[in-house]
Amino acid sequence: MVSGDFAVPSDVLTCPVLVLNRVFEPVQLTTAKRGFVLLYGGAAQALDEEGESLDFDRWRTLPVRDDDDALPIVGGSLRVPRVLHLSRYDRTPRAAVRLTRRNLMMRDGHQCQYCNKRPPVRDLNIDHVVPRSRGGADTWENLVTACRTCNLRKGWKTPEEANMRLARRPFRPRWSMSAQILLFTPHRFKEWEPFLKELSAA
Ligand SMILES: [Zn+2]
């Protein structure tokens, strides 16, 4: 082909991009493809290495460095932004957390909610506070992490009947987007780090 091949490697367009709200809090991860739509349409600016917000016309003039992902365009290539800034978006969304075994254990800090021990994960179970056989539901409020020993000891009893006390009342977690990203996104770009808060804020 004389004109050059502009087929875009699909992994460039699916590259994750961190999106921040007006006050630079994480709102979501999106794809480079969607990120370019936001940037090109003016809804977002891209942050450069100095932390400056650039609109599309300024962004397109930036050189592509060695560790950048780049989109081939006519006459050159376009650096894929790592962080986008929505300068007119004020909300701080909280992520809905799925009720799974893994998330329950994460909520409880991998700690038995009856004896407070922290055995290896393989020795942890999920305990129904009010047992299923007694009408206990599969909900955040009725499920806790328990070690094997406590789980066996409690059996089909309620905590009161078993004379066991919960370390704290189980609850539905509301993790910030930062926390979600830190927990579930193993590959994170270094450009994201300044915007991701530690989990204690969850
Ligand atoms: Zn225990």
Coordinates of C-alpha atoms and ligand atoms in Angstrom, one line a residue:
M1 CA 0.0 0.0 0.0
V2 CA 1.5 3.3 -1.1
S3 CA -0.5 5.5 1.3
G4 CA 0.6 3.7 4.4
D5 CA -1.4 1.4 6.5
F6 CA -3.4 3.2 9.2
A7 CA -4.9 0.1 10.8
V8 CA -4.8 0.8 14.5
P9 CA -3.6 -2.0 16.8
S10 CA -6.7 -2.8 18.8
D11 CA -4.8 -2.7 22.1
V12 CA -4.0 0.9 21.6
L13 CA -7.6 1.9 21.5
T14 CA -8.5 -0.3 24.5
C15 CA -5.6 1.1 26.6
P16 CA -7.0 2.2 30.0
V17 CA -7.3 6.0 30.7
L18 CA -8.0 7.4 34.1
V19 CA -10.7 10.0 34.1
L20 CA -10.8 12.7 36.8
N21 CA -13.5 15.1 37.9
R22 CA -13.1 18.8 38.3
V23 CA -11.2 18.5 41.6
F24 CA -9.0 15.7 40.3
E25 CA -10.7 12.8 41.9
P26 CA -11.0 9.5 39.9
V27 CA -14.3 9.1 38.2
Q28 CA -13.7 6.0 36.1
L29 CA -11.4 4.2 33.9
T30 CA -12.2 4.4 30.3
T31 CA -10.6 3.3 27.0
A32 CA -8.3 5.3 24.9
K33 CA -11.0 5.2 22.2
R34 CA -13.6 6.8 24.5
G35 CA -10.9 9.1 25.9
F36 CA -10.1 10.5 22.5
V37 CA -13.8 11.1 21.9
L38 CA -14.0 13.1 25.2
L39 CA -10.8 15.0 24.4
Y40 CA -11.6 15.7 20.7
G41 CA -15.2 16.8 21.6
G42 CA -13.9 19.2 24.3
A43 CA -15.5 17.4 27.2
A44 CA -12.1 16.6 28.7
Q45 CA -8.6 17.8 28.7
A46 CA -5.6 15.6 28.8
L47 CA -2.9 16.0 31.5
D48 CA 0.6 16.2 30.4
E49 CA 3.7 15.2 32.4
E50 CA 3.7 18.6 34.2
G51 CA 0.1 18.1 35.2
E52 CA -1.2 20.8 32.8
S53 CA -4.6 20.3 31.2
L54 CA -4.3 20.4 27.4
D55 CA -7.1 20.5 24.9
F56 CA -7.0 18.4 21.8
D57 CA -5.3 21.0 19.6
R58 CA -2.4 21.4 22.1
W59 CA -2.3 17.7 22.9
R60 CA -1.9 16.6 19.3
T61 CA 1.3 18.7 19.1
L62 CA 3.0 16.7 21.9
P63 CA 5.8 14.3 20.8
V64 CA 5.4 10.6 21.3
R65 CA 8.0 9.4 23.8
D66 CA 9.4 5.9 24.1
D67 CA 7.0 4.6 26.7
D68 CA 3.9 6.2 25.2
D69 CA 1.2 4.4 23.4
A70 CA 0.5 6.1 20.2
L71 CA -2.2 6.2 17.6
P72 CA -1.1 6.4 14.0
I73 CA -2.7 9.4 12.3
V74 CA -2.2 11.0 9.0
G75 CA 1.2 12.7 9.0
G76 CA 2.4 11.2 12.3
S77 CA 1.1 9.8 15.5
L78 CA -0.9 10.9 18.5
R79 CA 0.1 10.2 22.0
V80 CA -2.5 8.3 24.0
P81 CA -3.3 10.2 27.2
R82 CA -3.0 8.4 30.5
V83 CA -5.1 10.9 32.5
L84 CA -8.1 13.0 31.4
H85 CA -9.6 15.9 33.3
L86 CA -13.3 16.7 33.2
S87 CA -13.1 20.3 34.2
R88 CA -16.8 20.8 34.4
Y89 CA -17.8 17.6 36.2
D90 CA -18.3 17.9 39.9
R91 CA -19.6 14.5 41.1
T92 CA -17.6 11.9 43.0
P93 CA -19.2 8.6 42.1
R94 CA -18.9 5.7 44.4
A95 CA -18.6 2.3 42.8
A96 CA -21.2 -0.3 43.4
V97 CA -19.4 -3.2 44.9
R98 CA -20.5 -6.7 43.8
L99 CA -21.4 -9.2 46.5
T100 CA -18.7 -11.9 46.0
R101 CA -16.7 -14.0 48.3
R102 CA -13.6 -12.1 47.4
N103 CA -15.2 -8.7 48.1
L104 CA -16.6 -9.9 51.4
M105 CA -13.2 -11.0 52.5
M106 CA -11.7 -7.7 51.4
R107 CA -14.4 -5.8 53.3
D108 CA -13.5 -7.8 56.4
G109 CA -9.8 -7.4 55.9
H110 CA -9.4 -11.2 55.6
Q111 CA -10.1 -11.3 59.3
C112 CA -12.4 -13.8 61.1
Q113 CA -15.3 -11.6 62.3
Y114 CA -15.7 -13.8 65.4
C115 CA -12.2 -14.5 66.8
N116 CA -10.4 -11.7 64.9
K117 CA -7.7 -14.1 63.6
R118 CA -6.2 -13.7 60.1
P119 CA -5.5 -17.3 58.9
P120 CA -4.5 -18.0 55.3
V121 CA -7.3 -17.2 52.9
R122 CA -7.8 -20.9 52.2
D123 CA -8.8 -21.4 55.8
L124 CA -11.5 -18.6 55.6
N125 CA -15.1 -19.3 55.0
I126 CA -18.1 -17.1 54.4
D127 CA -20.5 -17.4 57.3
H128 CA -24.3 -16.6 57.3
V129 CA -24.8 -14.6 60.5
V130 CA -28.4 -15.8 60.5
P131 CA -28.1 -19.2 59.0
R132 CA -29.7 -19.9 55.6
S133 CA -31.7 -22.7 57.2
R134 CA -33.3 -20.1 59.5
G135 CA -34.1 -17.7 56.6
G136 CA -30.9 -15.8 56.6
A137 CA -30.3 -14.0 53.3
D138 CA -27.3 -13.7 51.0
T139 CA -26.7 -10.1 51.7
W140 CA -23.8 -7.8 52.7
E141 CA -25.5 -7.4 56.1
N142 CA -25.8 -11.2 56.7
L143 CA -22.5 -12.5 55.4
V144 CA -19.2 -12.3 57.2
T145 CA -15.7 -13.7 56.9
A146 CA -15.1 -16.5 59.4
C147 CA -12.2 -18.9 60.1
R148 CA -12.9 -22.6 59.7
T149 CA -12.9 -23.1 63.4
C150 CA -15.4 -20.4 64.2
N151 CA -17.5 -21.4 61.2
L152 CA -17.7 -25.0 62.5
R153 CA -18.3 -23.9 66.1
K154 CA -21.2 -21.7 65.1
G155 CA -22.8 -24.3 62.9
W156 CA -26.5 -23.6 62.4
K157 CA -26.9 -21.3 65.3
T158 CA -27.2 -17.5 65.5
P159 CA -24.3 -15.7 67.1
E160 CA -26.3 -15.3 70.3
E161 CA -27.2 -19.0 70.5
A162 CA -23.5 -19.9 69.8
N163 CA -22.4 -17.3 72.3
M164 CA -20.2 -15.7 69.7
R165 CA -19.8 -12.0 69.1
L166 CA -19.3 -10.3 65.8
A167 CA -16.3 -7.9 65.6
R168 CA -18.5 -5.4 64.0
R169 CA -21.9 -5.2 62.3
P170 CA -21.6 -6.3 58.6
F171 CA -22.3 -3.6 56.1
R172 CA -22.5 -2.9 52.4
P173 CA -19.2 -1.3 51.4
R174 CA -19.1 1.9 49.3
W175 CA -15.6 2.0 47.9
S176 CA -14.3 5.1 46.2
M177 CA -13.2 4.8 42.6
S178 CA -9.6 5.1 43.8
A179 CA -10.1 2.1 46.0
Q180 CA -11.7 0.1 43.3
I181 CA -8.8 0.8 40.9
L182 CA -6.2 0.0 43.5
L183 CA -7.9 -3.2 44.4
F184 CA -8.9 -4.5 41.0
T185 CA -6.6 -3.0 38.4
P186 CA -3.2 -4.8 38.7
H187 CA -1.6 -2.8 35.9
R188 CA -1.6 0.9 36.7
F189 CA 0.3 3.6 34.8
K190 CA 2.7 5.7 36.9
E191 CA 0.8 8.8 35.7
W192 CA -2.2 7.6 37.7
E193 CA -0.5 7.3 41.1
P194 CA -0.8 10.9 42.2
F195 CA -4.6 10.6 41.9
L196 CA -5.2 7.2 43.6
K197 CA -5.7 7.5 47.3
E198 CA -4.9 4.7 49.8
L199 CA -7.6 2.4 50.9
S200 CA -8.1 3.8 54.3
A201 CA -10.3 6.5 52.7
A202 CA -12.7 3.8 51.4
Ligands
ZN1 ZN -12.4 -17.3 64.0

